[in-house]
Coordinates of C-alpha atoms and ligand atoms in Angstrom, one line a residue:
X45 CA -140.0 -103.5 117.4
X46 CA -143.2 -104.9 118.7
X47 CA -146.1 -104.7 116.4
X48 CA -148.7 -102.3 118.6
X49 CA -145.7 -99.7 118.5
X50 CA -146.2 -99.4 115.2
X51 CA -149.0 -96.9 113.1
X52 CA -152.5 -99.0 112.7
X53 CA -154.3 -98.5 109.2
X54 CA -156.9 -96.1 109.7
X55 CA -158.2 -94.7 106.4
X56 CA -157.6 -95.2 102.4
X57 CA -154.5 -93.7 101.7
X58 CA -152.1 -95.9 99.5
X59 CA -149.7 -96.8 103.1
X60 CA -152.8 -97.8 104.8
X61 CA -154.4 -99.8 102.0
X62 CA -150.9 -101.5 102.0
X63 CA -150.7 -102.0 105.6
X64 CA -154.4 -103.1 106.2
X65 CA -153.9 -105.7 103.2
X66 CA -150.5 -107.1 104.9
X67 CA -152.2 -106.7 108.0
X68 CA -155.4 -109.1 107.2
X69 CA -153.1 -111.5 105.1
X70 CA -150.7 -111.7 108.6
X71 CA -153.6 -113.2 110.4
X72 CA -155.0 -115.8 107.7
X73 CA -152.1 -117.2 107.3
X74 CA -150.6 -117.2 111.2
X75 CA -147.3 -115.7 110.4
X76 CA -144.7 -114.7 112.8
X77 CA -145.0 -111.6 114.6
X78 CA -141.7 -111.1 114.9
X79 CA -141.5 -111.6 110.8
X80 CA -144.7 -109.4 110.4
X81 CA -143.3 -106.5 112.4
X82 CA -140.1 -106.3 110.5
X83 CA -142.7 -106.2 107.2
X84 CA -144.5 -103.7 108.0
X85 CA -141.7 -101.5 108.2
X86 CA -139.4 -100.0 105.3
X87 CA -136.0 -101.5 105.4
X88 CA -134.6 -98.0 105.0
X89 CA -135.9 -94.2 103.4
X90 CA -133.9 -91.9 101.6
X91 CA -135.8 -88.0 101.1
X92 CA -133.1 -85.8 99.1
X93 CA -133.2 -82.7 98.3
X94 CA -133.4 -82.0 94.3
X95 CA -132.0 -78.3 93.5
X96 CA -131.6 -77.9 89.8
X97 CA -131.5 -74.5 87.5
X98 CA -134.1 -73.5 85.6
X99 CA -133.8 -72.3 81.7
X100 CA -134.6 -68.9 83.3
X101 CA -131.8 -68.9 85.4
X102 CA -133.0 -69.4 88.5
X103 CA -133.2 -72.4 91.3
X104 CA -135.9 -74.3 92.0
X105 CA -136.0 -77.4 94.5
X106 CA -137.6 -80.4 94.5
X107 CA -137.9 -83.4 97.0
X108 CA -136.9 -86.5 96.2
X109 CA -137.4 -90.0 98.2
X110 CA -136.0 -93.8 97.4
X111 CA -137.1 -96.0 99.5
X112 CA -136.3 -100.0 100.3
X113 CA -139.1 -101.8 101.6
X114 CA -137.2 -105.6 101.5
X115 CA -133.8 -106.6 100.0
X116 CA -134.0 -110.0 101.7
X117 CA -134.9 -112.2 98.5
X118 CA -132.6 -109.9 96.6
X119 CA -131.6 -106.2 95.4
X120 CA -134.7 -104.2 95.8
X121 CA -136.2 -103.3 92.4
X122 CA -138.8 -100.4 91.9
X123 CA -139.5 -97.4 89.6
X124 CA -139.5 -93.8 89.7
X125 CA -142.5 -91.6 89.6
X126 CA -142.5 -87.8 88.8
X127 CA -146.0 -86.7 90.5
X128 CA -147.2 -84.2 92.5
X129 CA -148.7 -86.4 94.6
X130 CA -145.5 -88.0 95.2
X131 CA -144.8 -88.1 99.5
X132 CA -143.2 -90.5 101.5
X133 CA -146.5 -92.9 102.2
X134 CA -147.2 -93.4 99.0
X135 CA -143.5 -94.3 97.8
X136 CA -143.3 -96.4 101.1
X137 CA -146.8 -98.2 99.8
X138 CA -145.6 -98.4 96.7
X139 CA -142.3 -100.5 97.5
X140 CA -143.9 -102.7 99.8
X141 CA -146.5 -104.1 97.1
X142 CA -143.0 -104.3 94.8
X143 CA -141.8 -106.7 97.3
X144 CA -144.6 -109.0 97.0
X145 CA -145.2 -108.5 93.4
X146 CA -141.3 -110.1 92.7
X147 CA -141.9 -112.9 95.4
X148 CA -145.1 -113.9 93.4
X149 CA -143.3 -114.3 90.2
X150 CA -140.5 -115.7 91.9
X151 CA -138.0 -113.7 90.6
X152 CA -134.7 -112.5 92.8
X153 CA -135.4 -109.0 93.6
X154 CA -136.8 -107.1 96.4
X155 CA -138.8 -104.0 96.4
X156 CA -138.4 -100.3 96.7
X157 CA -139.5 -97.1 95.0
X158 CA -138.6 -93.8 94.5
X159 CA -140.0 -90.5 93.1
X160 CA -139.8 -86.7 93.3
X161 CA -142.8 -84.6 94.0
X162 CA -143.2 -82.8 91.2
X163 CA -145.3 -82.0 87.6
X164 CA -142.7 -82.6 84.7
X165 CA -145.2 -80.9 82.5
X166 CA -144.0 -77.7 83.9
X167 CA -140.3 -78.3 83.3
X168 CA -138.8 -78.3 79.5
X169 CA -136.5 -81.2 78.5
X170 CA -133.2 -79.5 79.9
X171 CA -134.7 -79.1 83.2
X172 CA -136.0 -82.4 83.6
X173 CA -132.8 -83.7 82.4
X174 CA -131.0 -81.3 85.2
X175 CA -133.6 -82.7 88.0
X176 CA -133.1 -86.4 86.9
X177 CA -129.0 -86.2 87.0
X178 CA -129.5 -84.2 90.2
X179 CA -131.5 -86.7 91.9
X180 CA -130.0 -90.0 90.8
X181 CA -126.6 -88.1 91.8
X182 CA -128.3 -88.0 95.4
X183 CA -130.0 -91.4 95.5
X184 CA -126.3 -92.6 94.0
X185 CA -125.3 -94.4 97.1
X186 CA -128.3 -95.9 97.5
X187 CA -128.7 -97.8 94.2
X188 CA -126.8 -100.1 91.7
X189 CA -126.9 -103.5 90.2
X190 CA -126.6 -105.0 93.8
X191 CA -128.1 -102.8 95.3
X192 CA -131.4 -101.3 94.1
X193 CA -132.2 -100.8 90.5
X194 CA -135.0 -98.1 89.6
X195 CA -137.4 -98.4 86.8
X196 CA -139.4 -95.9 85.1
X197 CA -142.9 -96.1 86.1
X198 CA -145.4 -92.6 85.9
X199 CA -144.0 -89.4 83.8
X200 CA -140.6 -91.5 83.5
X201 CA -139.7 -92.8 80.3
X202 CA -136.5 -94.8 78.2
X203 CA -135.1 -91.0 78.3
X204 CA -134.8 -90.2 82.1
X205 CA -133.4 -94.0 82.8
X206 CA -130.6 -93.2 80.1
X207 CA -129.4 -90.2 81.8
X208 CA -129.9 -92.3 85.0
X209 CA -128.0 -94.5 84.1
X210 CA -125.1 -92.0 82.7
X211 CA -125.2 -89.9 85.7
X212 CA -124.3 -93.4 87.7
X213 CA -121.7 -94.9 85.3
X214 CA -120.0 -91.3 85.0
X215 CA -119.5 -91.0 88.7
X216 CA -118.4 -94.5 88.9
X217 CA -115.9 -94.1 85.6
X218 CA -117.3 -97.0 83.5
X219 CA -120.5 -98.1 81.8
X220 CA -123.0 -99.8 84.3
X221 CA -125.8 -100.4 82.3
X222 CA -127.7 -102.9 84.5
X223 CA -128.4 -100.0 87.4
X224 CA -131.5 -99.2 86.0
X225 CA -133.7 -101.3 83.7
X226 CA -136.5 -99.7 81.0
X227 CA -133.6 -97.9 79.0
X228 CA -133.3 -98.0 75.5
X229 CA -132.2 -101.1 73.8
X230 CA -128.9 -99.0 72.4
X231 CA -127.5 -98.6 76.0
X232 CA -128.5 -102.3 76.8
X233 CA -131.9 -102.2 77.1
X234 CA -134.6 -105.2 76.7
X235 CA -136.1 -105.7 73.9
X236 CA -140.2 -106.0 74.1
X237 CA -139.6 -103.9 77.9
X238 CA -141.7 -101.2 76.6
X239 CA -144.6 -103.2 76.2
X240 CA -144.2 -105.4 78.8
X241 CA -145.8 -104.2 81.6
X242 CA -149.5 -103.9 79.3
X243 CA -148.3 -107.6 77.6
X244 CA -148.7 -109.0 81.1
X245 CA -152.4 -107.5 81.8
X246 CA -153.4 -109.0 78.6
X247 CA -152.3 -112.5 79.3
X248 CA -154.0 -112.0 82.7
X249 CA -156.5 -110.6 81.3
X250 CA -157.3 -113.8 78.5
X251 CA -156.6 -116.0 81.5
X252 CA -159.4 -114.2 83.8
X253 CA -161.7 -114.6 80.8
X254 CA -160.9 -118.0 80.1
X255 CA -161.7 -118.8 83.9
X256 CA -165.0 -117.0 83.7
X257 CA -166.2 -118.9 80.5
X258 CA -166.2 -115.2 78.6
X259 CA -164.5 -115.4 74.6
X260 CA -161.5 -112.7 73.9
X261 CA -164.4 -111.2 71.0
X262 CA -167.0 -110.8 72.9
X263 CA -165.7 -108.5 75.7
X264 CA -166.0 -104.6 76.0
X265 CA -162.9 -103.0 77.9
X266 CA -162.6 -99.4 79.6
X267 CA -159.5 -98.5 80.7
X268 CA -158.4 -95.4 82.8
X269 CA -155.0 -94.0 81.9
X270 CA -153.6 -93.7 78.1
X271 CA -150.0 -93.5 79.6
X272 CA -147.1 -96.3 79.0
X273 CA -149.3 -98.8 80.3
X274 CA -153.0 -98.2 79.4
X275 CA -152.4 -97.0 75.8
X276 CA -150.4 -99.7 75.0
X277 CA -152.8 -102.3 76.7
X278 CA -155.7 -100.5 74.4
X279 CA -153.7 -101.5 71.5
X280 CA -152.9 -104.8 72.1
X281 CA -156.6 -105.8 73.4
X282 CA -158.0 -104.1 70.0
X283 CA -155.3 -106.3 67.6
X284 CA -156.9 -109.4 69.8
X285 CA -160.3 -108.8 69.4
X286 CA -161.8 -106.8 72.6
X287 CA -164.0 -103.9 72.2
X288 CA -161.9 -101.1 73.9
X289 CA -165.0 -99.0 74.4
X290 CA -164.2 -96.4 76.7
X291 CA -160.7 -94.8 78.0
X292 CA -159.1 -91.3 79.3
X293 CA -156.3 -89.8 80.9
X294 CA -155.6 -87.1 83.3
X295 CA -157.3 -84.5 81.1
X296 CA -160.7 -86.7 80.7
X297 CA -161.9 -89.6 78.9
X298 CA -163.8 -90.8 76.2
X299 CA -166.5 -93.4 75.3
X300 CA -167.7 -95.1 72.0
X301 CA -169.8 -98.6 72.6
X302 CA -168.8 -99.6 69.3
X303 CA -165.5 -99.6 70.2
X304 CA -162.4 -97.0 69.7
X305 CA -159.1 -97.6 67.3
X306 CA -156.5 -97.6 69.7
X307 CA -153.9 -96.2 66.1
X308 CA -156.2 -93.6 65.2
X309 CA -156.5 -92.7 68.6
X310 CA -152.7 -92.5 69.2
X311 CA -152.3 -90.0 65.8
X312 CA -154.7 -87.5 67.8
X313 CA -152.9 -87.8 70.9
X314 CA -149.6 -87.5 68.8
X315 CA -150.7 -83.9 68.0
X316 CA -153.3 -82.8 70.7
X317 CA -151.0 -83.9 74.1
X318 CA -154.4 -85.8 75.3
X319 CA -157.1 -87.8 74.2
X320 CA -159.8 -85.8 75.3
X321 CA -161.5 -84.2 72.3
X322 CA -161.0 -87.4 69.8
X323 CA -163.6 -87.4 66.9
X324 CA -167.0 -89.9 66.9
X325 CA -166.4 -90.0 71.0
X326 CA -168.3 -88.8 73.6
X327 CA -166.7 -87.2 76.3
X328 CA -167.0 -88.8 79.8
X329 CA -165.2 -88.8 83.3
X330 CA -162.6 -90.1 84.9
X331 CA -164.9 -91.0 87.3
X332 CA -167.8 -91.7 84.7
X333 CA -165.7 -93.8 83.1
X334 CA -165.1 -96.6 86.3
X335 CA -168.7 -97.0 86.6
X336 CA -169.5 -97.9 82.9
X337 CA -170.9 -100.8 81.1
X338 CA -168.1 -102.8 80.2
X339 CA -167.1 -106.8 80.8
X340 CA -163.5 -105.5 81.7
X341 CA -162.5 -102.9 84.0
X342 CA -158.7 -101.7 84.0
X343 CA -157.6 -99.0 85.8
X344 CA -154.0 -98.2 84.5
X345 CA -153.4 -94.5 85.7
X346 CA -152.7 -93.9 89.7
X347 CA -154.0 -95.2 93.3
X348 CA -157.0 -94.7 95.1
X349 CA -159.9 -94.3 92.3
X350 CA -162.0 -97.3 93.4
X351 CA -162.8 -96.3 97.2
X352 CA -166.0 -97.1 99.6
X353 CA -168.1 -94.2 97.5
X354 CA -168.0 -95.7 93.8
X355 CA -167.3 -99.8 94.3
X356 CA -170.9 -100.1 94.2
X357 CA -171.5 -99.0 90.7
X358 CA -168.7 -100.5 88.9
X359 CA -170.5 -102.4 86.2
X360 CA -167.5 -104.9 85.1
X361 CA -167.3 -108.6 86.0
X362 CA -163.4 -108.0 85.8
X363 CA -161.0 -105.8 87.1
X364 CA -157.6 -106.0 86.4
X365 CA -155.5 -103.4 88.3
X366 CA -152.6 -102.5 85.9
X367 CA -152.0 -99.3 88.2
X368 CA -150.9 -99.9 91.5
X369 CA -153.2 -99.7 94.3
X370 CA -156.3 -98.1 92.7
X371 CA -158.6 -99.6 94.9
X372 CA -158.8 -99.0 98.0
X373 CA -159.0 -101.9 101.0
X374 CA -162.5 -102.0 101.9
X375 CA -163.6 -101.1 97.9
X376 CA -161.6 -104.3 97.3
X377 CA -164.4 -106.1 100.1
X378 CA -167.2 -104.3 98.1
X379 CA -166.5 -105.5 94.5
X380 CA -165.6 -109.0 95.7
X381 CA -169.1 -109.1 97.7
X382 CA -170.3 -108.4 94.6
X383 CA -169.0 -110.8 93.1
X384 CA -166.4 -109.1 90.3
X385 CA -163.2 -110.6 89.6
X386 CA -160.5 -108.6 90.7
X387 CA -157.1 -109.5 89.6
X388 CA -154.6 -107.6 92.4
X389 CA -152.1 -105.4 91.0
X390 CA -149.2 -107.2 92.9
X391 CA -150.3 -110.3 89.6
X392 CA -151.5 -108.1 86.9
X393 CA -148.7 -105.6 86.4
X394 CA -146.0 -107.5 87.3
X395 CA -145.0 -108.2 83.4
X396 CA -142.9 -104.8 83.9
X397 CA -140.6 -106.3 86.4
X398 CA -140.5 -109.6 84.7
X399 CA -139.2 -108.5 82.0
X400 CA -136.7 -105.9 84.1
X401 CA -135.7 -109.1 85.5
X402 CA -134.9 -110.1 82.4
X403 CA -132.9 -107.1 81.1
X404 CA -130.8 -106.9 84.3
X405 CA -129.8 -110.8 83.7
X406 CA -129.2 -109.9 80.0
X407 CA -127.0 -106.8 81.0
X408 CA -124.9 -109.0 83.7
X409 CA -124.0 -111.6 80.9
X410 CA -124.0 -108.9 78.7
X411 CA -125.6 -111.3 76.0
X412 CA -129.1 -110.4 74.7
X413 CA -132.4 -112.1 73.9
X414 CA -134.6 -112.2 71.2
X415 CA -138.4 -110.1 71.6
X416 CA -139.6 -113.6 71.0
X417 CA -137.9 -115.3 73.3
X418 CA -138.9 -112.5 76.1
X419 CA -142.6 -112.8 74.9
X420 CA -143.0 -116.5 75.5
X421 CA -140.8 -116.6 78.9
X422 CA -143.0 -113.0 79.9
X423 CA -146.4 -115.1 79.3
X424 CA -144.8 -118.3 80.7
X425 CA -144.1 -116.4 84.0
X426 CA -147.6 -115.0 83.8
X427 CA -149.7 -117.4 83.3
X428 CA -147.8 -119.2 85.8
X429 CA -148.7 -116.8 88.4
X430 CA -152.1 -116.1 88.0
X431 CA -153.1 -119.6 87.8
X432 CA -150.8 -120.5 91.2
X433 CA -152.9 -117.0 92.8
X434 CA -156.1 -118.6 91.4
X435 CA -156.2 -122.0 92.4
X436 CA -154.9 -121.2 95.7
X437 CA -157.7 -118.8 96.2
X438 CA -160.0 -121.4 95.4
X439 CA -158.4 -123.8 97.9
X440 CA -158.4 -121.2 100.7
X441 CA -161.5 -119.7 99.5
X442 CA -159.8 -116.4 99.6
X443 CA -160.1 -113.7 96.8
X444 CA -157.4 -113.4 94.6
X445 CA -155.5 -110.8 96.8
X446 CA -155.7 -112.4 99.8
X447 CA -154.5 -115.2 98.0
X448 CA -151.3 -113.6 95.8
X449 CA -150.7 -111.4 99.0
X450 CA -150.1 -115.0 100.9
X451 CA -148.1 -116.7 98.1
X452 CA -145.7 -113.3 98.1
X453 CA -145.3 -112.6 101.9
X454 CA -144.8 -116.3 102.6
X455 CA -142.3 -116.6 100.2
X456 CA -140.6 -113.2 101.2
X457 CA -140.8 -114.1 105.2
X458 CA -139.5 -118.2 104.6
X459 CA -136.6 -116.4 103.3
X460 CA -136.8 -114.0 106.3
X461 CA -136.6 -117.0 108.6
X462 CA -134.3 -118.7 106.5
X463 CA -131.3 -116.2 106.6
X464 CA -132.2 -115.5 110.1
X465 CA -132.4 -112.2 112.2
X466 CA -129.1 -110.3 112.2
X467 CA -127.0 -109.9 115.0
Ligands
LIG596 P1 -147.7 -92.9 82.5 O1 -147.2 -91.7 83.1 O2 -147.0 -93.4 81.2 O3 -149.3 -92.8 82.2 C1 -150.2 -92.5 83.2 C2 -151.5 -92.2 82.6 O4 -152.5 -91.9 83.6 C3 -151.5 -90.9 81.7 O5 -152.4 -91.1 80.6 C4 -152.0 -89.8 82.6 O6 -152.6 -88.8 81.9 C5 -153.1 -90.6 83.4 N1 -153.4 -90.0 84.7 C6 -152.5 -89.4 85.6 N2 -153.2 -89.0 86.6 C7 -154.5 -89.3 86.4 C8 -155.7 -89.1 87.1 N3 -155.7 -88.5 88.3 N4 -156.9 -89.6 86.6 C9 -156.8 -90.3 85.5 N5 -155.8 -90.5 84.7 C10 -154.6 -90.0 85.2 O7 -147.6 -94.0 83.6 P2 -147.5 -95.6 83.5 O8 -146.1 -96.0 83.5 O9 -148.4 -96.0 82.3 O10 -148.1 -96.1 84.9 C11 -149.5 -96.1 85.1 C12 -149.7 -97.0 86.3 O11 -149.2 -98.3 86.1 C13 -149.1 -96.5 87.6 O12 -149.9 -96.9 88.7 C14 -147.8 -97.3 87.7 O13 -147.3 -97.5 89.0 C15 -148.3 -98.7 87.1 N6 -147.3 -99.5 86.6 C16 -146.4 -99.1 85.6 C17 -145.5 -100.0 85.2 C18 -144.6 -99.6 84.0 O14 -143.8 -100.5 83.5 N7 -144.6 -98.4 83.5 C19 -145.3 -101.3 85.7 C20 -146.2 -101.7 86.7 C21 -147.1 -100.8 87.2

């Protein structure tokens, strides 16, 4: 297909904040058209159909998608979201920045995605158990430890990839534990894979700091998002030394310039289901809470929340996207204009699928690894990748996406060119 047949990015919608970035990085670095066509396209989409019975007795139906943006470096590795803002652009965005993000840290994979659009809060535990066995029963064909191996990512957890991953190796007739990585250890998860994800901001973020001449104790963060991710980011920053001043989830958010304890914090979450309301806070925004005073910025809950209408009054010299895609393409212009650091999600958060990496290695050979052992390879890989991204920013004089967007499509199209275009 010849590029001008294809949809042009118009707007800020997480497909054409994707395209638009692949788009710009296409040109900088002169790659093939042919290569850039193919890249701009999914591989292949799957939308299913989820029915499942409620406690009540009735039906209710869901849609589901999977999608493969690139299995040429590899099987195509991505999570599962439960949202309802799930659609078929955003899972498609979503898989493409999962292709770059496992070419930058050099690890075999492709990318894909998957999700159904739904709220899980509105379902009890047997009825998201019932919708997670439907729909991995549906994707079934799609995935496997060649194939495509899904991930939790938001409102999925250890839980929903276990009965993934039983719902695969029943239908199959024996256990195939590496079709889904981010289960529990017992079933042959990794250790230190539930923290991995927030392990890797952290070293990004100590090696952004580091860069700028700022000291670990000196810093204030605000993060966005007390989920898997942003909670445990909170803690680990606090046991370092940062000032977590300011963080929230969907419900709201909370500030305290002295800084908040992260445990405390997690007890009152424990029984309240949020962390709106916490004692000696105040209450702010989600959107109050981007534009605060703070050294470090990290958004850590969904896309799209730094667009053209806030970038100007983010106050942070760093932002380190542990969500993916929370700011938009031209926000991304704004803050680097304005001279903020901004650490691309396709670097930040790419701990998570390091260390997947390394649980689907360790459930191949079926021989397992110490948490240290995954800690110092995880910050090894890291380090490694956000220095490569930085210095070839520098050398370009590029910002840090352009630059980790060129390191992770050129890798992902020399491989392209390598194997050749089929028939
Ligand atoms: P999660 O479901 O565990 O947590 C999400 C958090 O964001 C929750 O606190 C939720 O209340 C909050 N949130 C949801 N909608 C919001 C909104 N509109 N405004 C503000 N807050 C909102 O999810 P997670 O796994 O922590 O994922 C968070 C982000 O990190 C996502 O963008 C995900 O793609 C990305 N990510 C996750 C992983 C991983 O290993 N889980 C890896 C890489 C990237």
């Amino acid at each position: 297909m010849r590029l001008e047949e294809q949809p042009q990015p118009a707007g800020e919608s997480p497909w054409e904040t994707a395209l638009a970035q692949l788009d710009e990085v296409a040109e900088l670095m002169g790659l093939a058209p042919g290569v850039h066509a193919t890249l701009r396209c999914p591989k292949r989409a799957l939308i299913v159909s989820v029915p499942f019975r409620r406690d009540d007795g009735s039906t209710r139906v869901c849609q589901g998608y999977r999608v493969h943006h690139s299995m040429t470096r590899g099987p195509a590795k991505g999570g599962i979201r439960y949202h309802p803002s799930v659609d078929l652009d955003e899972v498609k965005a979503l898989a493409m920045w999962m292709t770059w993000k496992c070419a930058i840290v050099n690890i075999p994979f492709g990318g894909a995605k998957g999700g159904i659009t739904v709220d899980p809060k509105e379902l009890s535990r047997q009825e998201l158990e019932r919708m997670t066995r439907r729909f991995a029963s549906e994707i079934l064909p799609f995935i496997g430890p060649e194939r495509d191996i899904p991930a939790p990512d938001m409102n999925t957890n250890e839980e929903i990839m276990a009965w993934m991953m039983d719902t695969y190796s029943i239908n199959k007739g024996y256990s195939v534990p590496g079709v889904v990585t981010g289960k529990p250890v017992s079933i042959g998860g990794s250790r230190g894979r539930s923290g991995a994800t927030s392990r890797g901001v952290m070293y990004i973020i100590f090696a952004a700091l580091k860069e700028l001449g700022l000291g670990i104790e000196e810093v204030s963060v605000a993060i966005q998002g007390y989920g898997k991710v942003g909670g445990v980011a909170a803690q680990l920053l606090h046991d370092s030394g940062c000032r977590v001043v300011a963080v929230s989830d969907v419900e709201g958010g909370l500030y305290r310039e002295k800084g908040l304890d992260p445990e405390a914090l997690n007890r009152y979450k424990r029984d309240a289901g949020t962390v709106v309301g916490f004692p000696g806070a105040e209450p702010v925004s989600n959107e109050e809470l981007l534009e605060i005073e703070c050294d470090v910025l990290v958004p850590a809950a969904i896309e799209g929340v730094i667009t053209v209408k806030n970038a100007d009054n983010v106050k942070a010299r760093v932002v380190c996207e542990a969500a993916n895609g929370p700011v938009t393409f031209e926000a991304d212009k704004i803050l680097n204009d304005r001279g903020v650091f901004v650490v691309p999600d396709i670097v930040a958060n790419s701990g998570g699928v390091t260390v997947s990496y390394f649980e689907w290695v360790q459930d191949i050979q079926a021989y397992f690894w110490s948490e240290k052992m995954i800690n110092d390879r995880l910050r090894q890989i890291m380090e490694g990748a956000f220095y490569e991204v930085y210095e070839f920013a520098a050398e370009k004089r590029i910002t840090m996406r352009q630059a980790a967007h060129w390191i992770g499509v050129g890798r992902v199209a020399e491989a392209h060119l390598t194997r050749g275009l089929f028939p």
